[in-house]
Coordinates of C-alpha atoms in Angstrom, one line a residue:
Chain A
X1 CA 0.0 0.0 0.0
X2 CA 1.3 3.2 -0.7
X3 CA -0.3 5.8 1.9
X4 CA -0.3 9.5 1.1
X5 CA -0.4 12.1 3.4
X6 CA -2.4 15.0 3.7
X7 CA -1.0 18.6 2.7
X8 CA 1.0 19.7 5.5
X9 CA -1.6 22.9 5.6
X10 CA 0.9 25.6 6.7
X11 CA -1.7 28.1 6.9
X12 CA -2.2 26.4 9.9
X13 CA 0.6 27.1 11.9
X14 CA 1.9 30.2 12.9
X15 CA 5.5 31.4 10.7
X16 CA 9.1 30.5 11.6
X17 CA 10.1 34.1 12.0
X18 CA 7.3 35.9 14.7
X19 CA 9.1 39.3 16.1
X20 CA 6.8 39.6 18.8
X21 CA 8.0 36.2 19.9
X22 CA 11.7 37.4 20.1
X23 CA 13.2 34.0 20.2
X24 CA 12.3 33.2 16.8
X25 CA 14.3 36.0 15.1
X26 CA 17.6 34.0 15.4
X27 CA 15.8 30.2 15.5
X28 CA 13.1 30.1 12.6
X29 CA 14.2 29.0 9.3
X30 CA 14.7 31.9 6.8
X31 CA 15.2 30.0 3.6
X32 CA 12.2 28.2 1.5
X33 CA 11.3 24.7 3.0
X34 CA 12.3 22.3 0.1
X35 CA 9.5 19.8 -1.1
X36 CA 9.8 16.5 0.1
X37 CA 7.5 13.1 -1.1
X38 CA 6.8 11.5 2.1
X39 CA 9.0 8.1 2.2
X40 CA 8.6 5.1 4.7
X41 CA 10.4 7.2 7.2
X42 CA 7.4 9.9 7.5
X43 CA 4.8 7.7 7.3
X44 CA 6.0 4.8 10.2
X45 CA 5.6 5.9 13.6
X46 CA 6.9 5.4 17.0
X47 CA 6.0 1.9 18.6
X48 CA 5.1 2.3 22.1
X49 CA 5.4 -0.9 24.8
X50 CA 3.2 -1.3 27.5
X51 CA 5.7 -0.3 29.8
X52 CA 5.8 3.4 27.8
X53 CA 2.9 4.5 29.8
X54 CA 3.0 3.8 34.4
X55 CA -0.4 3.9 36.1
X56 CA -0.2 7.0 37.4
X57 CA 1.3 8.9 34.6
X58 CA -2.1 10.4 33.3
X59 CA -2.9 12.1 37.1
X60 CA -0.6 14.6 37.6
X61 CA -2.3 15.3 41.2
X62 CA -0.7 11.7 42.4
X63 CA 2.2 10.6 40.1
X64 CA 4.4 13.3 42.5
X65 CA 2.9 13.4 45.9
X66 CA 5.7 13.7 48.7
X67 CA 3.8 14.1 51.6
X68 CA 0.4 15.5 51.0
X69 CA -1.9 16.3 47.9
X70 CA -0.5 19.4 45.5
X71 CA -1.6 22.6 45.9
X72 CA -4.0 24.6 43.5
X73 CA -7.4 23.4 41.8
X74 CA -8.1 20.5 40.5
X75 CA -8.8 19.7 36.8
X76 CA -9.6 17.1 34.6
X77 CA -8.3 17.8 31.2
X78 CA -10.1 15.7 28.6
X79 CA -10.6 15.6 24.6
X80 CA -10.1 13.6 21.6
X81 CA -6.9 13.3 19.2
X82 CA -8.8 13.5 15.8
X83 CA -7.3 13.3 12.1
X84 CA -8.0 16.4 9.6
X85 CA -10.8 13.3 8.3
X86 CA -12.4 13.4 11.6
X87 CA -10.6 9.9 12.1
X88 CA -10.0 9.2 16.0
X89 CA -6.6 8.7 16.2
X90 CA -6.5 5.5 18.6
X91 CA -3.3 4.5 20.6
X92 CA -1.3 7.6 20.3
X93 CA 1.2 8.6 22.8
X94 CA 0.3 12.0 24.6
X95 CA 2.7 13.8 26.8
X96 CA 2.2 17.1 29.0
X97 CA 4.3 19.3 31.0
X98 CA 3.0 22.5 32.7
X99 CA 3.5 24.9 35.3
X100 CA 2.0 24.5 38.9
X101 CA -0.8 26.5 40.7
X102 CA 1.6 29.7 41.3
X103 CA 3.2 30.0 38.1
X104 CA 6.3 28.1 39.1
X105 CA 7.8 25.3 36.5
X106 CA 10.1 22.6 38.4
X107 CA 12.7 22.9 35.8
X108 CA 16.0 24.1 37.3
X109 CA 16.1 26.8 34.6
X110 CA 13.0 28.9 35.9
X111 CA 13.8 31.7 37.8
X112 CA 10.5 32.7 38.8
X113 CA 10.3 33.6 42.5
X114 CA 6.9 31.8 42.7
X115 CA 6.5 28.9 45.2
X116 CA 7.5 25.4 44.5
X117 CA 5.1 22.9 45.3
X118 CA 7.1 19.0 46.7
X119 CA 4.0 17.9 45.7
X120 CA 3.4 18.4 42.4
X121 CA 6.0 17.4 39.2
X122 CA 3.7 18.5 36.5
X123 CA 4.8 15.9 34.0
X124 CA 2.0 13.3 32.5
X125 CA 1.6 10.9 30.1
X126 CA -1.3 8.7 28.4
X127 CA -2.1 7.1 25.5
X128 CA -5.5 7.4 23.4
X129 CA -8.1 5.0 23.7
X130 CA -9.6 3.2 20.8
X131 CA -11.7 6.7 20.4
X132 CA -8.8 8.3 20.3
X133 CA -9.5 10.2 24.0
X134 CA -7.6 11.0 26.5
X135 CA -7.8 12.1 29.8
X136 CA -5.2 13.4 32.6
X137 CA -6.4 14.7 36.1
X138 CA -4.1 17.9 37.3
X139 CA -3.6 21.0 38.7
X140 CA -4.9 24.3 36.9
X141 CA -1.3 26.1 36.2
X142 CA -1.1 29.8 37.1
X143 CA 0.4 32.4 35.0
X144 CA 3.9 33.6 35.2
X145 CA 5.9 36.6 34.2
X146 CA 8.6 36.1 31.0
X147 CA 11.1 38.0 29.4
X148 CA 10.3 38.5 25.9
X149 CA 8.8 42.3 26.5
X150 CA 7.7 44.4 29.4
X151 CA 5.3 43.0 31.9
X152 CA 5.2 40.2 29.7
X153 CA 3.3 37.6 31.3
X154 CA 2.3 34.0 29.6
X155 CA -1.5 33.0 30.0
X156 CA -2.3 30.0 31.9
X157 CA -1.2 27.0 29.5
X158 CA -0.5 23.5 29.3
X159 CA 1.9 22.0 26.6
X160 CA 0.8 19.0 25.0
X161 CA 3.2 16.6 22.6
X162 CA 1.3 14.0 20.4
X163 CA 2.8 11.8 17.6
X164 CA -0.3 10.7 15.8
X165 CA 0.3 8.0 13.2
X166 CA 3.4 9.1 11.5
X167 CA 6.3 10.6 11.9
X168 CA 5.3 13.6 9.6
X169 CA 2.2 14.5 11.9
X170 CA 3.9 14.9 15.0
X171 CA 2.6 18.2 17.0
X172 CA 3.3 19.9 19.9
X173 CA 1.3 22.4 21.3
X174 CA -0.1 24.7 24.0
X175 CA -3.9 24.4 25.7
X176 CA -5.2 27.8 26.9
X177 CA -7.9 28.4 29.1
X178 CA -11.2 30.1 28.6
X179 CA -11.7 33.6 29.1
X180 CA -7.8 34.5 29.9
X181 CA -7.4 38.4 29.7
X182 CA -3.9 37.8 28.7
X183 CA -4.8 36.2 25.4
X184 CA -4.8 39.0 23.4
X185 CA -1.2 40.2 24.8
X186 CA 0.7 36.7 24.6
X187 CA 2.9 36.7 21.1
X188 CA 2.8 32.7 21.0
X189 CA -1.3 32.9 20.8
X190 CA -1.1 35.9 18.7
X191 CA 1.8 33.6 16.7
X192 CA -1.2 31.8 15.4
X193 CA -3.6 33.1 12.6
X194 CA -6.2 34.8 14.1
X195 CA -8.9 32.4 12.7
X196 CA -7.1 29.5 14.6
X197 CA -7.0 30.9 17.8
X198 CA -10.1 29.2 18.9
X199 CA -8.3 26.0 18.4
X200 CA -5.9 26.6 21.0
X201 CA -8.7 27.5 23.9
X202 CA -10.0 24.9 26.0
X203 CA -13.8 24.4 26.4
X204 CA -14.5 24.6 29.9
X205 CA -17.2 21.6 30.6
X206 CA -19.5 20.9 33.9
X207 CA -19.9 17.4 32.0
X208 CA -16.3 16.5 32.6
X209 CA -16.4 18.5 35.9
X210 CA -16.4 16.2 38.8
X211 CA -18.8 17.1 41.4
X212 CA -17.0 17.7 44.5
X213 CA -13.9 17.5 43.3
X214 CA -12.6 18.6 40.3
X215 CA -13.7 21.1 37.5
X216 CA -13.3 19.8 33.8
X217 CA -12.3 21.4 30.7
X218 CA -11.9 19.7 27.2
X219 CA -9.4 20.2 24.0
X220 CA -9.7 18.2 21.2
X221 CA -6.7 18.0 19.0
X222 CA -6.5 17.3 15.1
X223 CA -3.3 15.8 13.6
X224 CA -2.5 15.9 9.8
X225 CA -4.2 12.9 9.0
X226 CA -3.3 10.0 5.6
X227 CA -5.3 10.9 2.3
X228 CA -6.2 7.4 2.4
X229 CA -7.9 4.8 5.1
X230 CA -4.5 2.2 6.0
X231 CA -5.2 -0.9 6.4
X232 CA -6.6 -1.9 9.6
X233 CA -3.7 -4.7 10.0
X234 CA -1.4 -2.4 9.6
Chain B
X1 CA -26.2 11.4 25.8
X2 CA -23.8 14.3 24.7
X3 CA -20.6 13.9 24.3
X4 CA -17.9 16.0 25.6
X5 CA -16.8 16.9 22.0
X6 CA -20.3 18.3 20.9
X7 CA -20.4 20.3 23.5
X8 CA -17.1 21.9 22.5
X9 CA -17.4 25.5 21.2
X10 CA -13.7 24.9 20.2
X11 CA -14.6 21.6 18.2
X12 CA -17.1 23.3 16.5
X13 CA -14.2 25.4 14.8
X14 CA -12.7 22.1 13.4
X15 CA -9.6 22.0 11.8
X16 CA -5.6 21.1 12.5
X17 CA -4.5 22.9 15.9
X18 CA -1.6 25.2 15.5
X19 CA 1.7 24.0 16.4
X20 CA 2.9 26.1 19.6
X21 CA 6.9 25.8 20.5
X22 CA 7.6 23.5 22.9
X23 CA 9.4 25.8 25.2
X24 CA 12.8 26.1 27.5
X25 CA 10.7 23.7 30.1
X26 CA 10.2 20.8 28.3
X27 CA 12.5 18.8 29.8
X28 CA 11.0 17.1 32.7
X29 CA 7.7 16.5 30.6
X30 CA 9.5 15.0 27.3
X31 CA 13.2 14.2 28.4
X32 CA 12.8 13.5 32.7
X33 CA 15.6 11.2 33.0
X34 CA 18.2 12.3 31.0
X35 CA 18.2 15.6 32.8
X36 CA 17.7 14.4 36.4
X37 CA 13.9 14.5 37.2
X38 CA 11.8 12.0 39.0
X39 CA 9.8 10.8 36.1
X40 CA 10.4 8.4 33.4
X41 CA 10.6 9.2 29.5
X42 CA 9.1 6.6 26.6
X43 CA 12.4 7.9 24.5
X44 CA 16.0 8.4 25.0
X45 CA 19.3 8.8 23.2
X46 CA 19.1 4.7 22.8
X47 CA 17.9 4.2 19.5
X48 CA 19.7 0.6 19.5
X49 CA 20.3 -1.4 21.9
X50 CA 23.7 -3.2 21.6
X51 CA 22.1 -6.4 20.3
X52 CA 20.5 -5.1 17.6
X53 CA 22.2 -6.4 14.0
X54 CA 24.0 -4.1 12.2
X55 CA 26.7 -1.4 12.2
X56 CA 26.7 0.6 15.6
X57 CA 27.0 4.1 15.2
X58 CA 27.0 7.5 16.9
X59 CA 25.4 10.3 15.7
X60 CA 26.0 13.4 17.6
X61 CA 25.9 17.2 16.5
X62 CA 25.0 20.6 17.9
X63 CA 22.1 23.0 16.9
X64 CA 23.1 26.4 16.1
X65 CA 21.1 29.4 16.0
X66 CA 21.5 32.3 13.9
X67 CA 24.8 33.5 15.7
X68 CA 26.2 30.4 15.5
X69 CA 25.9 30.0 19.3
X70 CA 25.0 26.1 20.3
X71 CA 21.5 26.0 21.7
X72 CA 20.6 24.6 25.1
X73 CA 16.9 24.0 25.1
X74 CA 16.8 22.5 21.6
X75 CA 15.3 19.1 21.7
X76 CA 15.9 16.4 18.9
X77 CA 14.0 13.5 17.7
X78 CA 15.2 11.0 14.9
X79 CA 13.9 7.7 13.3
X80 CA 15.1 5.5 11.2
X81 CA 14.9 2.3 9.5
X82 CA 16.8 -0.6 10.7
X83 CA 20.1 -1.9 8.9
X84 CA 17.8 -3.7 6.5
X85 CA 16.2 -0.8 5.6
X86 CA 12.6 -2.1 7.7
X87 CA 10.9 0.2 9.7
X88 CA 9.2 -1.8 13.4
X89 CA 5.7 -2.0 12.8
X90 CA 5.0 -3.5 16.5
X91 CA 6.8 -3.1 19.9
X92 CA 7.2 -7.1 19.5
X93 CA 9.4 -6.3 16.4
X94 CA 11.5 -3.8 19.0
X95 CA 11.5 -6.4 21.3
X96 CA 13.0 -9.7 19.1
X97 CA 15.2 -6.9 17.3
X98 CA 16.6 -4.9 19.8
X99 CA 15.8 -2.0 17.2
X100 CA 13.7 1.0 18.5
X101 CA 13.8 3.2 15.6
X102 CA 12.8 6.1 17.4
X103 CA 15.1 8.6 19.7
X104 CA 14.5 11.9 21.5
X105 CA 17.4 13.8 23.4
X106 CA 17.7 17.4 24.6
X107 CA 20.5 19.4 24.0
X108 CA 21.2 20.8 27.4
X109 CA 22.9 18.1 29.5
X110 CA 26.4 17.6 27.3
X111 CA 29.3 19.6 28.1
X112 CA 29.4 20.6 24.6
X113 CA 25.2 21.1 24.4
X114 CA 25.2 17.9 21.5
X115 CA 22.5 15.5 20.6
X116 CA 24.1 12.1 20.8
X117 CA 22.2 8.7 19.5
X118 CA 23.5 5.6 20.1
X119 CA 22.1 3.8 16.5
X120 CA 22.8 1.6 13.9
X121 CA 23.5 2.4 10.5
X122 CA 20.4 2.6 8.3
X123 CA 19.8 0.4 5.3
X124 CA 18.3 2.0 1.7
X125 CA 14.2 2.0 2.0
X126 CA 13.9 1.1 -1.5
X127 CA 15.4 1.9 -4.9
X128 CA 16.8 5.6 -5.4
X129 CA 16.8 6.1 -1.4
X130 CA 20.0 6.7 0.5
X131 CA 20.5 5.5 4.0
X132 CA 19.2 8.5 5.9
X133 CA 17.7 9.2 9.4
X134 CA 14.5 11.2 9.5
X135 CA 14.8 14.5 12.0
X136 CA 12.7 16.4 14.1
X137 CA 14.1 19.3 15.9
X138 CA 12.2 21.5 18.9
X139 CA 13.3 24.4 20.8
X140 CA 12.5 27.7 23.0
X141 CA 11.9 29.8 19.7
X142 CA 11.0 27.6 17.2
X143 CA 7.0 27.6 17.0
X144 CA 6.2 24.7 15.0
X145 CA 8.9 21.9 15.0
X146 CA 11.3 21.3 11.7
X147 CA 12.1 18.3 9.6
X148 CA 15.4 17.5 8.1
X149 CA 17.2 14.4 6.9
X150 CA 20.6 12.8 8.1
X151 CA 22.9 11.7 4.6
X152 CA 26.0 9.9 5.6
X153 CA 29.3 11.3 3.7
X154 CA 30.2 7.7 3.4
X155 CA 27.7 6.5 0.6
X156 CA 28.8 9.1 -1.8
X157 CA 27.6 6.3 -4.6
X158 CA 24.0 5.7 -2.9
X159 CA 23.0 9.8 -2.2
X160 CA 24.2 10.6 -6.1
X161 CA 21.1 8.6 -6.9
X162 CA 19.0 10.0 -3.9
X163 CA 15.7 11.8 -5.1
X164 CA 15.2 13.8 -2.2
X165 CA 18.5 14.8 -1.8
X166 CA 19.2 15.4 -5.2
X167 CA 15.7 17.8 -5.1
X168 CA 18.3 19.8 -2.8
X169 CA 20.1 22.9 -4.5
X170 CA 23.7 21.8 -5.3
X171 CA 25.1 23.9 -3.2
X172 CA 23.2 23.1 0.0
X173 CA 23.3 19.3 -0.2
X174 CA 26.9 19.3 2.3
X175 CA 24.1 20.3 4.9
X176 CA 22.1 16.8 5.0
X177 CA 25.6 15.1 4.9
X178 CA 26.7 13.9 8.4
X179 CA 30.6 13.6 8.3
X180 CA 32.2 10.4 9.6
X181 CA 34.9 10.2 11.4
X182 CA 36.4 6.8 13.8
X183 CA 37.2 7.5 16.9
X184 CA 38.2 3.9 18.4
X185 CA 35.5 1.1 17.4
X186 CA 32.5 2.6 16.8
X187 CA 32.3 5.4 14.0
X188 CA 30.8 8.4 14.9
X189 CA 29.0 10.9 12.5
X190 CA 28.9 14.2 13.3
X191 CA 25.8 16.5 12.1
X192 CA 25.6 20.0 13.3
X193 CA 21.9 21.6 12.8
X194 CA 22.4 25.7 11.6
X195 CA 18.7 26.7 12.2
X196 CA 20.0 30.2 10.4
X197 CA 23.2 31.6 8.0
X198 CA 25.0 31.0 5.5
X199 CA 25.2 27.1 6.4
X200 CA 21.1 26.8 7.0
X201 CA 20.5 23.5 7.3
X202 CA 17.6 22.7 4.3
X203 CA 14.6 21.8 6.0
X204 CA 11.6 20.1 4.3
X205 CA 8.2 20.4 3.3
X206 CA 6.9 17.2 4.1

């Protein structure tokens, strides 16, 4: 079989080269992207064991408790991992990393003087069911000061990494929240068309909110999908 | 009963999600172990493990910015085929084989800020393909991820017949071509990634 992909869509993203997002100036790729026929390579993907993925690695409010639960409020961040065909894309690797309820990252490298929490990592994991949903339990991050511009300040995001069913549709992204006043000042939402903005803002959802417990917000994701169905013994 | 996804204002603007950088954080969500956090990581810099058949190999580099200053929160994925040219198609494959195909490694935890994959040597895919390894590359900057392909400057013969990388410009071809050199039993090829300059690395539409 030979599988095609779909067009990479580059209207889709935002550009290399964003000024407001200083970083990119000296990182983006200046010269034209050069055509290339997808070959074996971009079409295989990652194989995943059961071992890729522990037990705890989807609830972000347990897989790092010390010595008590984490700090903050508790979320359940749910959605499916579609194709651009409206295909689920089933048993798909998802990771996510965030910052915790004060705006603090655990990576050595942040400097903001925001509180650590020895409870909470911020690091998860799942895979997609046969539906292609997934579903992590954490801590709503805060917002946190960066230094791209003055009083620049990142909205309250979650990074997500997917790899989809080839190589050539990996993604990785950012999950906004609702109604965040610091949208329209953030260069890496403003990075993206305007149109496609919507796409990177969480629905909040009393569906998926957990009565008593935790409040529930959903973000569907669609990957760059094949032109063609593969074969279901693939 | 609805369904979480009909209910989604955001669904009903469907369509591919932007790509979004993947930060200078990334490390204890994508690479934990490697730089010292208390979670694990489904990737590493272990593409194959030593009983896997075929030439061993290390490929290694740096990522460069526009300045030509090596980047430190540049992460870097590659996969390949196997020495026969076969890509896994099941974990049992990676199991009997030894063979992962896949590797991820950030950038900030050598002393000389490299990417470093312990591999085999690739076989051809299929008539009129070189042995290449397939490249991602992330980074604080870089707002949607880039693809690029690994050449090896040993299989002059097999990349003069390469379509993709004859589809390169002449004159930017030496970019795609990792440059061996033996340093005690296992040969090492070195491919530096210049995100900017005169040396851009070509990067590809796929």
């Amino acid at each position: 079989m030979t599988t095609t992909l779909s067009p990479r869509g580059w209207e889709n993203h935002p550009p290399y080269v964003y000024p407001g997002y200083k970083s990119t100036v000296k990182r983006g790729p200046t010269k034209p992207l050069v055509p290339l026929k997808a070959a074996p390579g971009e079409i295989a993907q990652p194989v995943y064991g059961h071992d890729a993925v522990g037990e705890l690695d989807h609830d972000l409010t347990r897989n790092a408790r010390r010595n008590g639960e984490p700090i903050g409020e508790r979320m359940v961040l749910t959605g499916q991992v579609l194709d651009d065909r409206r295909r689920p894309v089933a048993n798909t690797l998802v990771e996510l990393w965030q910052a915790n309820a004060c705006g603090r990252y655990v990576h050595k490298a942040d400097q903001h003087d925001a509180p650590l929490d020895p409870n909470f990592l911020g690091a998860g994991r799942c895979m997609t069911d046969s539906e292609g949903r997934y579903r992590f339990l954490t801590i709503k991050p805060g917002a946190y000061p960066w230094g791209n511009h003055p009083n620049a300040w990142r909205p309250q995001h979650i990074h997500l990494s997917l790899f989809g069913q080839h190589f050539a549709s990996r993604l990785v992204t950012q999950m906004y929240f609702p109604g965040d006043p610091l949208h329209q000042y953030d260069p890496m939402v403003m990075s993206a068309p305007e149109r496609l903005r919507r796409r990177l803002i969480a629905d909040f959802s009393l569906d998926v909110t957990e009565e008593g417990y935790a409040l529930g917000y959903v973000f569907d994701m669609v990957l760059r999908g094949a032109d063609e169905t593969p074969f279901e013994n693939r | 009963m609805k369904t979480p996804s009909m209910m989604s204002g955001q669904a009903a603007d469907f369509g591919p999600t932007p790509s979004q950088t993947v930060g200078p954080f990334f490390a204890y969500g994508l690479t934990a172990r490697q730089y010292g956090y208390d979670f694990g990581q489904p990737f590493d810099d272990v593409v194959a493990l030593p009983e896997a058949p075929g030439q061993h190999i290390v490929l290694e580099g740096r990522v460069l910015d526009g300045d030509g200053q090596p980047i430190m929160d540049a992460m870097v994925e590659i996969s390949q085929a196997d020495s026969a040219g076969r890509y896994p198609a099941a974990i049992a494959d990676v199991k009997a084989s030894g063979f992962r195909a896949f590797g991820r490694m950030g950038t900030g935890t050598d002393p000389e800020l490299r990417f470093r994959f312990r591999t085999v040597k690739p076989g051809a895919e299929g008539p009129g393909q070189a042995p290449h390894i397939n490249v991602i590359v992330l980074m604080r900057g870089l707002l949607l991820h880039a693809f690029t392909r690994v050449y090896f400057s040993d299989e002059a013969q097999a990349n003069a017949s390469d379509a993709a990388l004859q589809s390169v410009p002449a004159e930017r071809r030496s970019t795609l071509i990792a440059q061996r050199q033996d340093k005690g039993g296992v040969p090492v090829y070195t491919f530096d990634i210049h995100m900017q300059g005169a040396q851009e690395t070509v990067f590809f539409d796929v």
